[in-house]
Short mmCIF file of C-alpha atoms and ligand atoms in Angstrom, two decimals:
data_model
loop_
_atom_site.label_atom_id
_atom_site.label_comp_id
_atom_site.label_asym_id
_atom_site.label_seq_id
_atom_site.Cartn_x
_atom_site.Cartn_y
_atom_site.Cartn_z
CA MET A 1 119.83 128.60 61.88
CA ILE A 2 116.55 126.38 61.77
CA ASN A 3 115.08 125.99 58.11
CA ARG A 4 111.34 125.78 59.22
CA ARG A 5 108.92 123.58 57.41
CA LYS A 6 106.67 125.75 55.44
CA SER A 7 103.18 125.30 56.60
CA ARG A 8 99.99 127.04 55.89
CA GLN A 9 98.54 129.62 58.45
CA VAL A 10 95.37 128.71 60.51
CA THR A 11 93.81 131.25 63.08
CA VAL A 12 92.74 130.32 66.64
CA GLY A 13 91.05 133.25 68.38
CA ASN A 14 93.64 136.01 68.57
CA VAL A 15 96.80 133.64 67.92
CA LYS A 16 97.96 132.56 64.45
CA ILE A 17 99.52 128.84 63.84
CA GLY A 18 102.23 128.26 61.18
CA GLY A 19 103.52 130.18 58.32
CA ASP A 20 106.38 132.28 59.96
CA GLU A 21 104.34 132.86 63.17
CA GLN A 22 106.01 132.13 66.35
CA ILE A 23 105.64 128.88 67.87
CA SER A 24 102.96 129.16 70.51
CA VAL A 25 102.65 127.33 73.85
CA GLN A 26 99.51 125.62 74.79
CA SER A 27 98.28 123.60 77.79
CA MET A 28 95.15 122.06 79.02
CA LEU A 29 92.66 122.46 82.12
CA ASN A 30 92.76 119.41 84.42
CA LYS A 31 89.72 120.21 86.63
CA PRO A 32 86.46 118.12 86.67
CA ALA A 33 84.63 119.56 83.52
CA GLN A 34 81.54 120.14 85.80
CA ASP A 35 83.70 122.28 88.34
CA ILE A 36 83.30 125.66 86.41
CA GLU A 37 84.74 127.93 89.01
CA ALA A 38 87.80 125.64 89.26
CA ASN A 39 88.48 125.44 85.71
CA VAL A 40 87.99 129.26 85.28
CA GLN A 41 90.23 129.74 88.26
CA GLN A 42 92.98 127.55 86.64
CA ALA A 43 92.31 129.15 83.10
CA LYS A 44 93.42 132.74 84.57
CA GLU A 45 96.50 131.01 86.19
CA LEU A 46 97.50 129.71 82.79
CA GLN A 47 96.88 133.03 81.06
CA GLU A 48 98.93 134.96 83.70
CA ALA A 49 101.75 132.15 83.23
CA GLY A 50 101.69 133.19 79.72
CA CYS A 51 99.89 130.27 78.21
CA GLN A 52 98.71 131.10 74.60
CA ILE A 53 96.06 128.46 73.89
CA ILE A 54 93.92 126.72 76.62
CA ARG A 55 92.18 123.52 75.90
CA THR A 56 89.43 122.00 77.83
CA SER A 57 87.69 118.49 77.79
CA VAL A 58 84.24 118.70 76.83
CA PRO A 59 82.75 115.27 77.69
CA ASP A 60 79.15 116.01 77.47
CA VAL A 61 76.64 118.82 76.43
CA GLN A 62 76.10 120.21 79.98
CA ALA A 63 80.16 121.06 79.95
CA VAL A 64 79.42 123.53 77.24
CA GLN A 65 78.69 125.98 79.83
CA LEU A 66 82.26 125.94 80.55
CA ILE A 67 83.02 127.37 77.18
CA TYR A 68 80.74 130.19 77.88
CA ALA A 69 82.36 130.67 81.16
CA LEU A 70 86.18 130.54 79.88
CA LYS A 71 85.29 133.03 76.93
CA ASN A 72 84.22 135.31 79.59
CA ALA A 73 87.02 135.05 81.92
CA VAL A 74 90.34 135.10 79.84
CA THR A 75 91.35 136.40 76.48
CA VAL A 76 93.52 133.60 75.49
CA PRO A 77 91.74 131.30 72.79
CA ILE A 78 89.83 128.19 74.18
CA VAL A 79 89.84 124.78 72.48
CA ALA A 80 87.45 122.29 73.16
CA ASP A 81 88.57 118.73 73.24
CA ILE A 82 85.64 116.47 72.04
CA HIS A 83 85.35 112.92 71.43
CA PHE A 84 82.87 111.26 68.99
CA ASP A 85 79.64 113.29 69.58
CA HIS A 86 79.04 115.85 66.90
CA LYS A 87 76.33 117.63 68.71
CA ILE A 88 78.79 118.83 71.46
CA ALA A 89 81.18 120.25 68.77
CA LEU A 90 77.83 122.04 67.33
CA GLU A 91 77.17 123.41 70.61
CA CYS A 92 80.92 124.38 71.22
CA ALA A 93 80.86 126.18 67.93
CA ALA A 94 77.69 128.09 68.80
CA ALA A 95 79.17 128.95 72.25
CA GLY A 96 82.04 130.58 70.53
CA VAL A 97 84.93 128.29 71.06
CA ASP A 98 88.01 128.97 68.98
CA LYS A 99 89.13 125.91 67.87
CA ILE A 100 87.67 122.23 68.22
CA ARG A 101 89.62 119.01 68.81
CA ILE A 102 87.82 116.14 67.17
CA ASN A 103 88.94 113.22 64.60
CA PRO A 104 86.42 113.32 61.98
CA GLY A 105 86.50 109.67 61.19
CA ASN A 106 85.05 108.99 64.67
CA ILE A 107 82.29 111.43 64.40
CA GLY A 108 80.04 108.72 62.31
CA SER A 109 78.09 109.35 59.34
CA ASP A 110 79.08 111.89 56.50
CA ASP A 111 76.07 113.95 57.40
CA LYS A 112 77.20 114.73 60.93
CA VAL A 113 80.94 115.52 59.76
CA LYS A 114 79.50 117.84 57.23
CA ALA A 115 77.44 119.46 59.91
CA VAL A 116 80.37 120.04 62.08
CA ALA A 117 82.72 121.32 59.27
CA THR A 118 79.95 123.74 57.88
CA ALA A 119 79.65 125.26 61.64
CA CYS A 120 83.31 125.55 61.96
CA ALA A 121 83.66 127.08 58.42
CA GLN A 122 80.61 129.63 59.02
CA LYS A 123 82.44 130.68 62.08
CA GLY A 124 86.04 130.56 61.15
CA ILE A 125 86.89 127.64 63.78
CA PRO A 126 89.56 125.51 63.03
CA ILE A 127 89.50 121.85 63.87
CA ARG A 128 92.64 119.77 65.34
CA ILE A 129 92.95 116.32 64.28
CA GLY A 130 94.67 114.55 67.23
CA VAL A 131 95.88 111.15 66.32
CA ASN A 132 97.48 109.17 69.06
CA SER A 133 98.79 105.95 69.47
CA GLY A 134 95.60 104.73 71.29
CA SER A 135 93.58 106.13 68.63
CA VAL A 136 94.87 104.20 65.52
CA GLU A 137 91.98 102.49 64.07
CA LYS A 138 91.33 98.57 64.02
CA GLU A 139 92.17 98.38 60.33
CA LEU A 140 95.48 100.19 60.53
CA LEU A 141 96.42 98.14 63.52
CA ALA A 142 95.63 95.04 61.32
CA LYS A 143 97.69 96.39 58.61
CA TYR A 144 100.89 97.54 60.36
CA GLY A 145 100.37 95.20 63.36
CA ALA A 146 100.83 97.97 66.10
CA PRO A 147 100.46 101.86 66.31
CA THR A 148 103.71 102.43 64.29
CA PRO A 149 104.62 105.87 63.12
CA GLN A 150 103.39 104.81 59.71
CA ALA A 151 100.04 103.69 61.18
CA MET A 152 99.76 106.91 62.93
CA ALA A 153 100.64 109.05 59.96
CA GLU A 154 98.22 107.14 57.81
CA SER A 155 95.26 107.57 60.18
CA ALA A 156 96.09 111.28 60.26
CA MET A 157 95.99 111.34 56.65
CA ASN A 158 92.61 109.52 56.60
CA HIS A 159 90.95 112.18 58.96
CA ILE A 160 92.12 115.24 56.96
CA LYS A 161 90.67 113.44 53.54
CA ILE A 162 87.40 113.36 55.29
CA LEU A 163 87.24 116.96 56.29
CA GLU A 164 88.92 117.78 52.45
CA LYS A 165 85.97 116.13 51.32
CA PHE A 166 83.61 118.63 52.69
CA ASP A 167 86.08 121.44 51.46
CA PHE A 168 87.26 122.04 55.07
CA GLU A 169 90.99 122.83 55.22
CA ASP A 170 91.08 124.96 58.28
CA ILE A 171 93.08 122.27 59.80
CA ILE A 172 95.94 121.63 62.36
CA ILE A 173 97.22 118.27 62.99
CA SER A 174 98.90 116.37 65.91
CA ILE A 175 100.02 112.74 65.93
CA LYS A 176 101.16 111.84 69.62
CA SER A 177 102.70 109.12 71.20
CA SER A 178 103.91 108.48 74.37
CA ASN A 179 106.99 106.68 72.63
CA VAL A 180 109.00 109.35 71.89
CA GLN A 181 111.07 107.62 68.83
CA ASN A 182 107.50 106.71 67.50
CA MET A 183 106.27 110.47 67.82
CA ILE A 184 109.06 111.96 66.17
CA SER A 185 109.07 109.59 63.40
CA ALA A 186 105.09 110.06 62.96
CA TYR A 187 105.56 113.63 62.89
CA ARG A 188 108.26 113.53 60.26
CA LEU A 189 106.21 111.49 58.20
CA VAL A 190 103.17 113.64 58.08
CA ALA A 191 105.44 116.91 57.68
CA GLU A 192 106.20 115.46 54.23
CA GLN A 193 102.92 114.44 53.14
CA CYS A 194 100.79 117.69 53.77
CA ASP A 195 101.37 121.47 54.81
CA TYR A 196 99.03 121.62 57.49
CA PRO A 197 100.20 123.45 60.82
CA LEU A 198 101.53 120.70 63.46
CA HIS A 199 100.62 120.90 67.11
CA LEU A 200 103.75 118.85 68.77
CA GLY A 201 103.45 116.91 71.83
CA VAL A 202 104.51 113.60 73.83
CA THR A 203 101.48 112.26 74.97
CA GLU A 204 100.96 110.81 78.57
CA ALA A 205 104.69 111.97 79.02
CA GLY A 206 104.70 111.15 82.77
CA THR A 207 105.27 112.98 86.08
CA GLU A 208 107.01 116.33 86.10
CA ARG A 209 110.71 115.28 85.57
CA MET A 210 110.39 112.65 83.08
CA GLY A 211 107.41 114.19 81.44
CA ILE A 212 109.59 117.30 80.75
CA ILE A 213 112.46 115.27 79.62
CA LYS A 214 110.43 113.14 77.08
CA SER A 215 108.87 116.30 75.91
CA SER A 216 111.88 118.21 75.50
CA ILE A 217 113.56 115.29 73.28
CA GLY A 218 110.41 114.88 71.46
CA ILE A 219 109.18 118.23 70.81
CA GLY A 220 112.82 119.56 70.83
CA SER A 221 114.14 117.09 68.18
CA LEU A 222 111.41 118.35 65.77
CA LEU A 223 111.76 121.88 66.41
CA THR A 224 115.28 121.65 65.47
CA ASP A 225 114.32 120.10 62.38
CA GLY A 226 112.22 122.92 61.63
CA ILE A 227 108.90 120.90 62.14
CA GLY A 228 106.18 122.16 64.50
CA ASP A 229 104.00 125.20 64.74
CA THR A 230 102.53 125.06 68.28
CA ILE A 231 103.73 122.86 71.25
CA ARG A 232 102.15 121.33 74.47
CA VAL A 233 104.18 119.89 77.08
CA SER A 234 102.18 117.17 79.16
CA ILE A 235 102.90 116.36 82.60
CA THR A 236 100.86 114.74 85.41
CA ASP A 237 100.90 117.75 87.55
CA ASN A 238 99.88 121.57 87.69
CA PRO A 239 99.61 122.62 83.96
CA VAL A 240 101.16 125.92 84.78
CA LYS A 241 104.41 123.74 84.99
CA GLU A 242 103.38 122.59 81.39
CA VAL A 243 103.53 126.29 80.07
CA TYR A 244 107.06 127.32 81.83
CA ALA A 245 108.30 123.85 80.39
CA GLY A 246 107.18 124.97 76.91
CA PHE A 247 108.77 128.24 76.93
CA ASP A 248 112.21 126.77 78.18
CA ILE A 249 112.14 124.21 75.52
CA LEU A 250 111.63 127.09 72.96
CA LYS A 251 114.41 128.75 74.68
CA ALA A 252 116.82 125.90 74.86
CA ALA A 253 116.37 125.46 71.28
CA ASP A 254 117.15 129.14 70.55
CA ILE A 255 113.63 129.67 69.25
CA LYS A 256 112.53 131.96 71.81
CA THR A 257 115.19 134.53 71.92
CA ASP A 258 113.38 137.56 73.67
CA CYS A 259 114.85 136.33 76.97
CA PRO A 260 117.88 135.94 78.85
CA ARG A 261 120.01 133.07 78.00
CA ILE A 262 121.61 132.11 81.45
CA ILE A 263 125.12 130.38 81.63
CA SER A 264 125.70 128.84 84.81
CA CYS A 265 128.83 126.41 85.91
CA PRO A 266 127.95 123.05 87.57
CA THR A 267 129.99 123.81 90.63
CA CYS A 268 133.18 121.85 91.95
CA GLY A 269 135.33 121.77 94.80
CA ARG A 270 136.73 125.56 93.79
CA THR A 271 133.35 126.81 94.76
CA LYS A 272 133.17 128.79 97.80
CA ILE A 273 129.92 130.70 97.61
CA ASP A 274 126.34 129.15 97.41
CA LEU A 275 125.95 129.15 93.69
CA ILE A 276 123.11 126.84 93.42
CA SER A 277 120.82 129.07 95.24
CA ILE A 278 122.14 132.09 93.46
CA ALA A 279 121.73 130.52 90.00
CA ASN A 280 118.09 129.46 90.93
CA GLU A 281 117.47 132.78 92.28
CA VAL A 282 118.76 134.42 89.02
CA GLU A 283 116.68 132.28 86.74
CA GLN A 284 113.63 132.91 88.88
CA ARG A 285 114.04 136.72 89.03
CA LEU A 286 114.97 136.91 85.08
CA ARG A 287 111.75 134.66 84.41
CA ASN A 288 109.80 137.51 83.16
CA CYS A 289 112.45 139.62 81.44
CA ASN A 290 112.30 139.97 77.86
CA LYS A 291 116.06 141.15 77.08
CA PRO A 292 118.11 139.03 74.74
CA ILE A 293 121.18 139.03 76.80
CA VAL A 294 123.61 136.20 77.93
CA VAL A 295 124.12 136.16 81.78
CA ALA A 296 126.74 134.21 83.23
CA VAL A 297 126.60 132.87 86.75
CA MET A 298 130.03 131.24 87.55
CA GLY A 299 131.23 129.53 90.83
CA CYS A 300 134.87 131.04 90.63
CA VAL A 301 137.39 133.31 89.08
CA VAL A 302 139.08 130.37 87.23
CA ASN A 303 136.27 130.20 84.38
CA GLY A 304 134.15 132.91 85.56
CA PRO A 305 135.87 135.84 83.89
CA GLY A 306 136.34 133.83 80.70
CA GLU A 307 132.82 132.71 80.55
CA ALA A 308 131.77 136.29 81.40
CA LYS A 309 133.73 137.67 78.26
CA GLN A 310 131.18 135.78 76.15
CA ALA A 311 128.36 137.03 78.49
CA ASP A 312 126.63 140.64 78.30
CA ILE A 313 126.88 140.42 82.20
CA GLY A 314 127.93 137.77 84.64
CA ILE A 315 129.10 137.05 88.07
CA ALA A 316 131.83 134.96 89.42
CA GLY A 317 131.97 133.75 92.90
CA GLY A 318 134.74 134.22 95.66
CA ASP A 319 134.90 133.46 99.36
CA GLY A 320 131.79 135.21 101.01
CA GLU A 321 131.74 137.66 97.75
CA GLY A 322 131.45 137.81 94.24
CA LEU A 323 132.56 139.66 91.29
CA ILE A 324 130.46 141.39 88.74
CA PHE A 325 131.47 141.70 85.24
CA LYS A 326 130.24 142.94 82.11
CA HIS A 327 131.83 141.74 78.94
CA GLY A 328 134.67 140.50 80.44
CA GLU A 329 135.26 143.76 82.35
CA ILE A 330 135.24 143.51 86.24
CA LEU A 331 132.81 146.05 87.61
CA ARG A 332 133.07 145.74 91.37
CA LYS A 333 133.39 142.90 94.25
CA VAL A 334 130.04 142.58 96.03
CA ASP A 335 129.31 140.89 99.23
CA GLU A 336 127.68 137.42 98.63
CA LYS A 337 124.34 138.51 99.97
CA MET A 338 124.21 141.49 97.73
CA LEU A 339 125.51 139.65 94.54
CA VAL A 340 121.80 138.89 92.95
CA ASP A 341 120.61 142.10 93.76
CA GLU A 342 123.58 143.91 92.29
CA LEU A 343 123.39 141.80 89.30
CA MET A 344 119.84 142.65 88.58
CA ARG A 345 120.62 146.27 88.85
CA GLU A 346 123.26 146.02 86.28
CA ILE A 347 120.61 143.98 84.02
CA GLU A 348 118.14 146.66 84.39
CA ARG A 349 120.81 149.24 82.89
CA ILE A 350 121.34 147.11 79.96
FE1 LIG B 401 134.17 125.04 89.28
FE2 LIG B 401 135.08 127.50 88.65
FE3 LIG B 401 134.50 125.74 86.75
FE4 LIG B 401 132.63 126.39 88.42
S1 LIG B 401 133.59 128.01 87.02
S2 LIG B 401 132.94 124.62 87.64
S3 LIG B 401 133.51 126.65 89.99
S4 LIG B 401 136.25 125.78 88.01
#
């Protein structure tokens, strides 16, 4: 059982982050900011995939149009990612954005920070402070010699103090690095020093395979420590894949339990059935199932029935056919071609 860090709760549109709220999965649009149509289409795809918060870059004032378009197109909360320019933040707040990602230490004078904090406070818009290894200030790099976890944590705490100076505490923090060990250490340091909710992510994690592996280790380690309130898997690929990976990390850590848990064997010389295709098909067909059941997909009857005893339902391969088990009891023998359909039929009955 994970003992979750007590964080305060922040509201982003129709999603709550922190406290006892479920850990949300977010992603980011990657179409050119000026291409409103492509971004709207991608936002719809992310919403369809279950994405709970969508972030978009707003590189200039013209791109604020995108916020209006996205707010009209999807119900998922929209986050504006802004660097330096407080005017863009003010325009996004006026456009009805649900959260702003900006680092207050980079905005400039106190007046500008105050203007952003006041506009966000009036509209109930939280601010995410997003520190990453590349954004650590020169003074901290000089002090620590490199963007160490201590340097990143100190940078985050400094940004927090700037907002707190203006009585703004509707804050979410991220402290990302592409180095997984540094990322884990930095989040642990910040988790001890404040109770703001934490957005977890490994930045610039890489292409699909390594990006998901690095994100799983970084995000997964922290989640199993009880740290983290919302997550973003970052991969150089279609962001819809980030959403699926995010939910899969929550499933693998046994945090998301309103879904089937699939056990499947690695296959071996005893396997006489195309178990690899079968297991992939079962996983695909159960992607939207919300039953908290254990489903065993085993290659033979040597271990199949044993595993199926722990499982609510399972199949074990034979030669061109398979057995369907329910709590270890054989239900029937089924032709290989009908095996997945029959398994789905049984799962529907549970
Ligand atoms: Fe091999 Fe059977 Fe074990 Fe699968 S369950 S790895 S087929 S012995």
